[in-house]
Coordinates of C-alpha atoms in Angstrom, one line a residue:
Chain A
X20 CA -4.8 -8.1 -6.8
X21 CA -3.7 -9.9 -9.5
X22 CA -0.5 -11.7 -8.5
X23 CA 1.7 -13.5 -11.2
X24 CA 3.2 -16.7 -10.4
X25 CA 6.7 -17.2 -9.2
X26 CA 9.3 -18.7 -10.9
X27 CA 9.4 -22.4 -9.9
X28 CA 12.6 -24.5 -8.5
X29 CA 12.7 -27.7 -10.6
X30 CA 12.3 -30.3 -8.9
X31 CA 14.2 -33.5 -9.6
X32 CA 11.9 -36.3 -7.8
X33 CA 8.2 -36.4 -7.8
X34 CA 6.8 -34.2 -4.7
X35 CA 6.1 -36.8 -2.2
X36 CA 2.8 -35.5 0.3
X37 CA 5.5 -35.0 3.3
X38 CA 6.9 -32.4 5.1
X39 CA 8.8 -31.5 2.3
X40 CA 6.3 -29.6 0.2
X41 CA 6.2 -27.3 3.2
X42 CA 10.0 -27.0 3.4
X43 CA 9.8 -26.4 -0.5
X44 CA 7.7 -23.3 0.4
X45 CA 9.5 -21.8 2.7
X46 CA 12.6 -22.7 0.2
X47 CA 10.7 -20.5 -2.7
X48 CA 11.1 -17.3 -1.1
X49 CA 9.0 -15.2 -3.8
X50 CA 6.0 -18.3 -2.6
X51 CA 6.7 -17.4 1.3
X52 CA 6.9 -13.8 0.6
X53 CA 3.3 -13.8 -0.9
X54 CA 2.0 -15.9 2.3
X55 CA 3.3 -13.2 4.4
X56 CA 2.4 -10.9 2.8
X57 CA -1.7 -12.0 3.5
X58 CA -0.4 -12.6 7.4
X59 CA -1.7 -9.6 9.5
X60 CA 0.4 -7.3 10.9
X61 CA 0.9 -8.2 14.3
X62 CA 1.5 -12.1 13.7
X63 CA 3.4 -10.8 10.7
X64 CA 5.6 -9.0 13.4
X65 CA 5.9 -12.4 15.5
X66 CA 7.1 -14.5 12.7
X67 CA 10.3 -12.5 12.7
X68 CA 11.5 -14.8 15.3
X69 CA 11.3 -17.9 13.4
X70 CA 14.6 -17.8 11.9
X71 CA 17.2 -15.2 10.5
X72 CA 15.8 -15.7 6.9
X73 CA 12.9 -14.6 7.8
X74 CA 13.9 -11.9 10.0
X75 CA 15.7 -10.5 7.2
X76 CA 12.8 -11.1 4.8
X77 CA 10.4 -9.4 7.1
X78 CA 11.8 -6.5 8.4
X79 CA 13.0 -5.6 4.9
X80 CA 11.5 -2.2 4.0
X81 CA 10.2 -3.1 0.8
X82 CA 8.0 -6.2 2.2
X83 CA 6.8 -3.8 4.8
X84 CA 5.4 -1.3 2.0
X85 CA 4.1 -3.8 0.1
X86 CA 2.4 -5.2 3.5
X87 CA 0.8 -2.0 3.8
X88 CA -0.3 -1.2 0.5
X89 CA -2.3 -5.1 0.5
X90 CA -3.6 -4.3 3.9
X91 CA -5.0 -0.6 3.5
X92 CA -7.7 -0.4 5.9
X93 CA -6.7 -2.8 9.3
X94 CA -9.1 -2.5 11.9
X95 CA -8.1 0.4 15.0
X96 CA -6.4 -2.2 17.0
X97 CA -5.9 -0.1 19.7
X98 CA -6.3 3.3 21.7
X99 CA -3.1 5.4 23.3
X100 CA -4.1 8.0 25.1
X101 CA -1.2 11.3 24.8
X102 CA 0.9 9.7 27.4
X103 CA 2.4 6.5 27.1
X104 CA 2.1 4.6 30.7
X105 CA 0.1 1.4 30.6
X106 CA -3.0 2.7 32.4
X107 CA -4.0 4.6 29.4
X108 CA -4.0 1.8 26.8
X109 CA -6.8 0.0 25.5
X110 CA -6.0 -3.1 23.5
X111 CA -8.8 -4.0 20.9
X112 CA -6.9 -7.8 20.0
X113 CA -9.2 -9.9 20.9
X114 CA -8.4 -13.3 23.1
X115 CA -8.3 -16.7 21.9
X116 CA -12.0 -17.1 23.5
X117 CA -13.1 -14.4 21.6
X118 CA -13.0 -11.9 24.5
X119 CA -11.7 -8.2 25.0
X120 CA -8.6 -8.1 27.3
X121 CA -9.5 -6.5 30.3
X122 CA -9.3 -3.0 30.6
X123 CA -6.5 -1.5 32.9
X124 CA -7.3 0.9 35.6
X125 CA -4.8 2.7 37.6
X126 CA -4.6 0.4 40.6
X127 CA -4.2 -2.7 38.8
X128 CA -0.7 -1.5 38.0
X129 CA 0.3 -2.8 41.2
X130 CA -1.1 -5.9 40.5
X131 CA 0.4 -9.2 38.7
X132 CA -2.2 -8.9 36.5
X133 CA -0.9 -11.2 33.3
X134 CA -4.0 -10.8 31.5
X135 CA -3.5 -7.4 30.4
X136 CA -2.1 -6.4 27.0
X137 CA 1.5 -5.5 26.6
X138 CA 1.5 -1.6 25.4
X139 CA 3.4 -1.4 22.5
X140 CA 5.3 2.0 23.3
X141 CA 6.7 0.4 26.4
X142 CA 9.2 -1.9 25.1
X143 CA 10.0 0.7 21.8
X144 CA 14.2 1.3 21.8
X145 CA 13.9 4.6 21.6
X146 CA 14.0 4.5 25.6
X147 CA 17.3 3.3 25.4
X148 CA 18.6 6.5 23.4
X149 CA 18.4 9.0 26.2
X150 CA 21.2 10.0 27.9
X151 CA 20.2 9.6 31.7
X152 CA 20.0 5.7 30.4
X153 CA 16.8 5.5 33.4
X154 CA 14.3 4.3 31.0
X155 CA 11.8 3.5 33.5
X156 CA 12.5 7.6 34.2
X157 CA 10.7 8.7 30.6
X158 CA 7.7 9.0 29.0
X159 CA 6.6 10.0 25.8
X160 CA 3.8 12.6 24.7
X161 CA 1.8 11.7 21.8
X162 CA 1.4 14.7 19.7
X163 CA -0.4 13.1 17.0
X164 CA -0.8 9.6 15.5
X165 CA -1.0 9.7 11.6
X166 CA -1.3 5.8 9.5
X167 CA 0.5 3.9 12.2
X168 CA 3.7 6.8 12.7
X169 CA 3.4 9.1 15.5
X170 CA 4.8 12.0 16.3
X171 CA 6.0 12.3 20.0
X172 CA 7.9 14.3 22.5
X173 CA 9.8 12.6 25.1
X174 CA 8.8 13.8 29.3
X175 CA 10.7 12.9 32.7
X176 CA 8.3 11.6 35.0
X177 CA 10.9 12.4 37.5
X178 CA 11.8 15.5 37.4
X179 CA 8.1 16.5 35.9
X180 CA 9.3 19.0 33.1
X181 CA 8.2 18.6 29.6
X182 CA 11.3 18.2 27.1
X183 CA 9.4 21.1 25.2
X184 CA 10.8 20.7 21.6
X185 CA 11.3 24.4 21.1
X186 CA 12.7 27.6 23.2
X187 CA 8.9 29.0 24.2
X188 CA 10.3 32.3 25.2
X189 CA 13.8 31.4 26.3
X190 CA 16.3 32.1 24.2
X191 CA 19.1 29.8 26.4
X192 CA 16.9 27.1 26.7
X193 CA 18.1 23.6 24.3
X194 CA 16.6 22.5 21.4
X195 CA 14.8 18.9 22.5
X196 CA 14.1 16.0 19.5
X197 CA 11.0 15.4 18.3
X198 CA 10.5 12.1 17.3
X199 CA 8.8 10.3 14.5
X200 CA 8.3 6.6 16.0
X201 CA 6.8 3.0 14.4
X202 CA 5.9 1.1 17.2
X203 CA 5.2 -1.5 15.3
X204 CA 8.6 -1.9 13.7
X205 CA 10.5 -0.1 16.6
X206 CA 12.2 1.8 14.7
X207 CA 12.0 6.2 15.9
X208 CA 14.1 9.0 14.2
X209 CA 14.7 12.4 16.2
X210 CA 14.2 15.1 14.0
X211 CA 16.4 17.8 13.1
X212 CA 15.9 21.4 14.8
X213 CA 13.9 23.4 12.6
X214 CA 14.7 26.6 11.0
X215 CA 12.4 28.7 13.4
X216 CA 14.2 31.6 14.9
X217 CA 15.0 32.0 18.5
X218 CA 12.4 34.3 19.4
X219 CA 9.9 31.9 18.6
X220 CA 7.1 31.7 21.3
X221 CA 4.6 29.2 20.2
X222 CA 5.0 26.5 17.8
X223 CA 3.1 23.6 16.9
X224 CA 3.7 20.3 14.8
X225 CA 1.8 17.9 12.5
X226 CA 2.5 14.8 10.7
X227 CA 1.9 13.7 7.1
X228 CA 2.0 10.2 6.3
X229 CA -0.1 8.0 3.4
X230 CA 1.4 4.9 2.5
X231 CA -0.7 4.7 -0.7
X232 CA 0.8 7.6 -1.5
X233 CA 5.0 7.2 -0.8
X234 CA 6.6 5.3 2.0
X235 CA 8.4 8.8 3.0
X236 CA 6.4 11.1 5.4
X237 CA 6.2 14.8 6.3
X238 CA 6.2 16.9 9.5
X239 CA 5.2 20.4 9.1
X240 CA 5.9 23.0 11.9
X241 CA 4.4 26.0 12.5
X242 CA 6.1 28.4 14.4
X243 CA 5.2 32.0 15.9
X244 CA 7.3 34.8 16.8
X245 CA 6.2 37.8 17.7
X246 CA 8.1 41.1 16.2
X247 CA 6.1 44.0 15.2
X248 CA 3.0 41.5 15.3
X249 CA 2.7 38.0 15.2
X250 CA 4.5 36.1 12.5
X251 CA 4.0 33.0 11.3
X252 CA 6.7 30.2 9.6
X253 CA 5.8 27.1 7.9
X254 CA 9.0 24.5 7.5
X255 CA 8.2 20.9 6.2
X256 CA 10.6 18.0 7.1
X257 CA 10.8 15.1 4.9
X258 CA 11.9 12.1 6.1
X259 CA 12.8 11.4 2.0
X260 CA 15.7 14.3 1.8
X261 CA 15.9 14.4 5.6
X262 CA 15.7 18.0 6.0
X263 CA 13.6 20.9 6.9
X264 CA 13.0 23.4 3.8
X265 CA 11.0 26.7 4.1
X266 CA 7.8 27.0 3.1
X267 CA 6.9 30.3 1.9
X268 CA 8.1 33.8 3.3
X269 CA 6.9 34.4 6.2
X270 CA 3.5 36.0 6.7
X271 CA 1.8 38.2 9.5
X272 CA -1.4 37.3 10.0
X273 CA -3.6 37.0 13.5
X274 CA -5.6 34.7 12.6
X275 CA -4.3 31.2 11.6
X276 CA -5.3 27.9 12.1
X277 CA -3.5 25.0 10.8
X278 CA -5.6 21.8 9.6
X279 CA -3.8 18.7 9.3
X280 CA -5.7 15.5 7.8
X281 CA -2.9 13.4 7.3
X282 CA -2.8 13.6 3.5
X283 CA -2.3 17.6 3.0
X284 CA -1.8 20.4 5.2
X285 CA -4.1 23.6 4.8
X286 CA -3.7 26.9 6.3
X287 CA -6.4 29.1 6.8
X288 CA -6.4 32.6 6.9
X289 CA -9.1 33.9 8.2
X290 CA -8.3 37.5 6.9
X291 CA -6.9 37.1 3.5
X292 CA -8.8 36.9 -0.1
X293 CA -5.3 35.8 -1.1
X294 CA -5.8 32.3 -2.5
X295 CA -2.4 31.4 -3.6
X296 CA -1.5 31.7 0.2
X297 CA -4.3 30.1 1.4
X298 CA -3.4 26.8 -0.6
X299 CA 0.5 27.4 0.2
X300 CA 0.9 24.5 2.2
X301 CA -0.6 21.9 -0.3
X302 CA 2.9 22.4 -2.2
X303 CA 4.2 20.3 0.9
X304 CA 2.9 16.9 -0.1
Chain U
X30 CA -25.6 -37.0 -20.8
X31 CA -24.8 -36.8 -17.2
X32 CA -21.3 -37.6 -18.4
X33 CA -20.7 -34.8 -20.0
X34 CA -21.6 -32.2 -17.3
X35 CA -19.6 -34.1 -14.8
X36 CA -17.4 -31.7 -13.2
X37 CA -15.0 -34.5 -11.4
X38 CA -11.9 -35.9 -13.0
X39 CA -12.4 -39.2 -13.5
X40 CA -10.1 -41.7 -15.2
X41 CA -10.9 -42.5 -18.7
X42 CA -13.0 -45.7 -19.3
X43 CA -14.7 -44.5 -21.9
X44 CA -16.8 -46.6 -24.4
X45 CA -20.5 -47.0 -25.5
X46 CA -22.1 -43.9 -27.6
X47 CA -21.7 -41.2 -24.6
X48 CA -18.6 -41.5 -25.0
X49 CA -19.2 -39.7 -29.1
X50 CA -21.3 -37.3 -27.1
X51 CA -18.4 -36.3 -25.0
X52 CA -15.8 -36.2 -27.8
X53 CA -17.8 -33.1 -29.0
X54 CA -16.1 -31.0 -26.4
X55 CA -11.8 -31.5 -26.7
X56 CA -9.8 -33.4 -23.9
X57 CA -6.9 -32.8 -22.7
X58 CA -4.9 -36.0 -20.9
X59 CA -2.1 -35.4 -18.3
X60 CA -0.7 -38.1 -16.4
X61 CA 0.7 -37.3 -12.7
X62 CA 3.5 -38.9 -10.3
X63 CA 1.5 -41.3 -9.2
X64 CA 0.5 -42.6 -12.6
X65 CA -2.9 -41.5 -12.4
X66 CA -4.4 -40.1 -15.8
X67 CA -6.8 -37.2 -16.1
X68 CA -9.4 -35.9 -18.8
X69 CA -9.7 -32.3 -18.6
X70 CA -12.5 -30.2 -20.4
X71 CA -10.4 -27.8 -23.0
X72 CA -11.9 -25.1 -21.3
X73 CA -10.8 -26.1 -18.0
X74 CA -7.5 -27.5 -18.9
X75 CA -6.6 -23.8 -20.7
X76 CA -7.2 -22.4 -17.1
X77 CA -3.8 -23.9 -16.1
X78 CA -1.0 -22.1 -17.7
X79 CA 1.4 -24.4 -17.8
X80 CA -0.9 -27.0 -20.0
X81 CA -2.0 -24.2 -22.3
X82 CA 1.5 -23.3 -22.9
X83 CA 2.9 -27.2 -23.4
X84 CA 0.1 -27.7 -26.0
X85 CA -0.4 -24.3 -27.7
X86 CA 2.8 -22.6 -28.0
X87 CA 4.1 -25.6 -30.1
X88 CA 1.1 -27.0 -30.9
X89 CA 1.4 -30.1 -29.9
X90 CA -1.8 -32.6 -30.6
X91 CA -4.3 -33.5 -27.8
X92 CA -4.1 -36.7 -28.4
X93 CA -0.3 -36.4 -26.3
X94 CA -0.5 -37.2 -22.5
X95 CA 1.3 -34.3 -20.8
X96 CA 3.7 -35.4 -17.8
X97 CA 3.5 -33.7 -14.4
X98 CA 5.7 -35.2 -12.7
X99 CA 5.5 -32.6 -9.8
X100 CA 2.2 -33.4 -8.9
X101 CA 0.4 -35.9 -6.9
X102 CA -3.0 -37.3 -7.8
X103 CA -5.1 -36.0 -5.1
X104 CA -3.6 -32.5 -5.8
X105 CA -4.9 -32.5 -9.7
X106 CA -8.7 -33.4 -8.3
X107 CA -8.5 -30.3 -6.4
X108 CA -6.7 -28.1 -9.2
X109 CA -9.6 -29.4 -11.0
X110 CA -12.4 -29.2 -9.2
X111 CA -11.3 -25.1 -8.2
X112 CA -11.0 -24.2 -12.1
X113 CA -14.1 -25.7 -13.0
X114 CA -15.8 -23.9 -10.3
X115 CA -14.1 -21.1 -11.9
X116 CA -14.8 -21.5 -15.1
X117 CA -18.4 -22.2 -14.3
X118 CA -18.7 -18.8 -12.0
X119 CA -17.2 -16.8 -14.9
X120 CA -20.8 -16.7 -17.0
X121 CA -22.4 -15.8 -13.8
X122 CA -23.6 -12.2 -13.0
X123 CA -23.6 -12.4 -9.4
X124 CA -21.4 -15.6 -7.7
X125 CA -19.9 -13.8 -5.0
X126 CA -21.6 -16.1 -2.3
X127 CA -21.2 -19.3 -4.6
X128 CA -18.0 -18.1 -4.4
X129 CA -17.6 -17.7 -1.1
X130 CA -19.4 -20.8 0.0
X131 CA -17.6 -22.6 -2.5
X132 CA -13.9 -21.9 -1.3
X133 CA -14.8 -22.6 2.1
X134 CA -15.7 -25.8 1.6
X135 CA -12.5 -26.5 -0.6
X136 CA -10.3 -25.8 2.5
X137 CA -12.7 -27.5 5.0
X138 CA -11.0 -31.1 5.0
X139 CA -7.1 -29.5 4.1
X140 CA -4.9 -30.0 6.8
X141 CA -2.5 -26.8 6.8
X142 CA 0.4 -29.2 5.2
X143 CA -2.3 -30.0 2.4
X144 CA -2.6 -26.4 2.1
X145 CA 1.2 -25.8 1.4
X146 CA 1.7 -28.9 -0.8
X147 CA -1.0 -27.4 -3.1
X148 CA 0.2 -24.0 -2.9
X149 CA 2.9 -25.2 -4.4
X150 CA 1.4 -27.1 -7.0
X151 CA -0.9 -24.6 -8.0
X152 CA 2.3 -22.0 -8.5
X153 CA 3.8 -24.9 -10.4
X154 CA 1.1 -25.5 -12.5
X155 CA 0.3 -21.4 -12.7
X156 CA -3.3 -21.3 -12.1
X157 CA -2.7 -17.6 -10.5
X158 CA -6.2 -17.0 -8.8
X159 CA -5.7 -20.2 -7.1
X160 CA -2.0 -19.7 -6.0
X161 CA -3.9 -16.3 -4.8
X162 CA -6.4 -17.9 -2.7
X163 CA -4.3 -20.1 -1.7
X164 CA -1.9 -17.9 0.2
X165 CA -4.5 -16.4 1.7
X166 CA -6.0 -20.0 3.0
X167 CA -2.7 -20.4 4.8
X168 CA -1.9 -17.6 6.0
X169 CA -5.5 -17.7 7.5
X170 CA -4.0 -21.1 9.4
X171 CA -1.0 -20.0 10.7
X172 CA -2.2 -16.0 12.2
X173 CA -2.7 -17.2 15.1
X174 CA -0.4 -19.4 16.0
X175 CA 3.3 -19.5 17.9
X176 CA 6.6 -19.3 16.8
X177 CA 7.3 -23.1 17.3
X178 CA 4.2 -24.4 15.6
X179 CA 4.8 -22.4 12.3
X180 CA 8.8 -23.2 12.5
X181 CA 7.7 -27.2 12.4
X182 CA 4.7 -26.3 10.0
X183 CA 7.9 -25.1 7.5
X184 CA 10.4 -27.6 8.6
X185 CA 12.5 -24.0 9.2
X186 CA 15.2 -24.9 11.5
X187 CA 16.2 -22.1 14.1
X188 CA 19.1 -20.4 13.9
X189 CA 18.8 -18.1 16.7
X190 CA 20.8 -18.8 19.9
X191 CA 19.1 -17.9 23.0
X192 CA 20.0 -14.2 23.4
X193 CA 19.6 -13.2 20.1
X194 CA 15.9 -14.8 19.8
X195 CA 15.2 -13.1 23.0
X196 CA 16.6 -10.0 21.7
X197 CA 14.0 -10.0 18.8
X198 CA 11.2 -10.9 20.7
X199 CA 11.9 -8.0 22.9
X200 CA 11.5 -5.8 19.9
X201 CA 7.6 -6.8 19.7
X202 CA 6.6 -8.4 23.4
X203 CA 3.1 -7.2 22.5
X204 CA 3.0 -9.7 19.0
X205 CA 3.6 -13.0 21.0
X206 CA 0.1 -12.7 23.0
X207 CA -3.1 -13.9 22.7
X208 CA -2.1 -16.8 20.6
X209 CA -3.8 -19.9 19.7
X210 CA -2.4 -23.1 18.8
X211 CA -5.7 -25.1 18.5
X212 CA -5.4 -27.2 15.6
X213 CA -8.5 -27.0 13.1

């Protein structure tokens, strides 16, 4: 990438080989800004702590897209499984002797074990957000990871009831968050209710998200109420207006399947030569 | 005629008839901080921005030494020695390796202060493929490494008290593991 140099401080004295061409760098914040920018992500993350100007300069959203966009393809640095308790993540960061962290297993939880890899989702805020204020008390479900967001519902371990985010068959029952979480950043968002009516008796979600595309992401939900027969809703959230708009009317079909590869959204009919519908939800990107 | 294939700076002590066979191709002078005087090829010289613009935008003869008082001696070998490479990979097809090879053995000896001191030369002097490589080279050196040994690496002073440095570390426990501080 062709980077254009920075405008330059002028310098009174002669630069001296010292300590001072360093603090000269880190004076130059355009210079510093371009070093960061060629840091990976994770020691990227670290170097927050160094001081509040570069807290500020790192966690600015603009140096994260532009982080992103000159680091398109990192490595998979790690695996989650759909629940988020230590046991079930695998680390990929490799040790300073070049070695693979050890793998957890279930019984090493009760073991000091200080070689294992801190799971990222365990120390996210967004456990500090609900209400009972136990936050060794929740979990969250992975629905789907999508470019380094994920979409998750939240679980009790105690009282062992999934925080379903819709009203599967009960009319009474509370409308529960989903969230939209960076791990990375720890930042989450709960989203909205969306517009699907109460009735609704299956519903699934997706998210969008290509940061070589547009910092802003999309979560589509599909939702499935059955009247005369089955009945299916599209509504897309994005996170750029912060609402949930309505697809298209809704349509009754059987047969639907809902593909999701992280760029566009396609829905299938398996029953219609219709082709406007069948490319309905690419309008959602 | 080894003279004028020599890709080294050298300080000008030129006399005897190679010297005729060298005038063929343009110098460029500069002089840096330290007083030390260097004779660039044209083509070589043009590759730093700052020179081309001092001598062509107002055409200003060759035969002026140009100033740079910002940089240090040993920092104008290595400007030079990277933009002849340059220069020299530019008519070939396939350098990638040459390339490669050759950039690695430009940062071998650099201490990561070296590193920053010509960083910031090279976006003074605006040679941009260098300042490019160049951020990369240090940020290669400092990936790995703690909070404390970058903060002294940039003379940053912290300005976090206890809780709140605590506070952001707990944002990211996961970032300050598996570090190394080996020095290379």
């Amino acid at each position: 990438m062709e980077r254009k140099t920075i405008s330059r401080r002028v310098n009174p004295s002669p630069l001296s080989f010292s300590s001072s061409a360093a603090e000269t760098v880190a004076d130059i914040e355009e210079l510093l800004t371009e070093i960061l920018l060629c840091v990976p992500a994770r020691s990227v993350v670290r170097l927050k702590c160094i001081s509040k100007h570069w807290l500020s300069l790192i966690s600015n959203p603009e140096f994260g897209h532009r982080h992103t966009l000159q680091n398109p393809n990192p490595k998979v640095s790690a695996f989650f499984s759909h629940t988020t308790q230590d046991f079930t993540f695998i680390s990929l960061h490799k040790n300073p002797s070049g070695s693979f962290p050890p793998r957890l297993f279930v019984h090493d939880l009760h073991t000091a074990n200080h070689q294992r890899s801190i799971n990222p989702f365990k120390s996210l805020n967004i456990f500090n957000s609900f209400v009972q204020g136990d936050r060794n008390g929740f979990g969250l479900k992975i629905l789907q990871s999508c470019n380094g967001l994920f979409l998750c519902i939240p679980f009790s371990t105690h009282k062992r009831r999934h925080y379903h985010s819709i009203y599967f068959g009960n009319p009474t029952s509370q409308y529960h968050s989903i969230y939209v979480v960076n791990p990375a950043s720890n930042q989450f968002l709960a989203l909205p209710p969306p517009r699907a009516g109460k009735s609704t008796e299956f519903v699934r979600y997706a998210l969008a998200f290509d940061p070589s595309k547009s910092p802003h992401y999309k979560v589509v939900c599909l939702s499935t109420t059955r009247k005369h027969n089955w009945v299916h809703q599209v509504d897309v959230y994005s996170s750029e207006t912060r609402s949930w708009r309505l697809l298209e009317t809704p349509y009754a079909s059987r047969d639907l399947d809902m593909h999701l590869d992280g760029r566009s959204s396609v829905l299938q009919r398996h029953d219609s030569l219709d082709k406007r519908r069948n490319r309905a939800a690419d309008s959602c990107w | 005629m080894s003279t004028s294939t020599d890709n080294n700076a050298s300080i000008t002590q030129e006399s005897g008839p190679s010297a005729a066979v060298q005038d063929i191709q343009k110098k460029i002078v500069v002089r840096t901080a330290d007083g030390e005087v260097f004779n660039l090829k044209e083509e070589v010289a043009m590759e730093i921005d700052i020179i081309k613009t001092f001598f062509q935008e107002d055409s200003i003869s060759y035969e002026t030494v140009m100033p740079l008082p910002n940089v240090e001696g040993w920092e104008m070998v290595k400007v030079i020695e990277y933009c002849t490479k340059h220069v020299e990979l530019k008519h070939k097809v396939d350098g990638y390796k040459e390339r490669k090879a050759f950039q690695a053995l430009f940062v071998q000896n650099l201490s990561t202060k070296s590193l920053l001191a010509l960083t910031n030369t090279a976006n003074y002097l605006e040679v941009k493929y260098l300042l490019d490589f160049l951020c990369q080279a240090v940020s290669e050196q400092i990936k790995n490494k703690d909070v404390d040994y970058v903060r002294e690496l940039f003379g940053v002073e912290n300005d976090f008290n206890d809780e709140e440095y605590e506070q952001v570390k707990a944002e990211a426990p996961w970032a300050h593991e598996n570090l190394n501080n080996d020095l290379h």
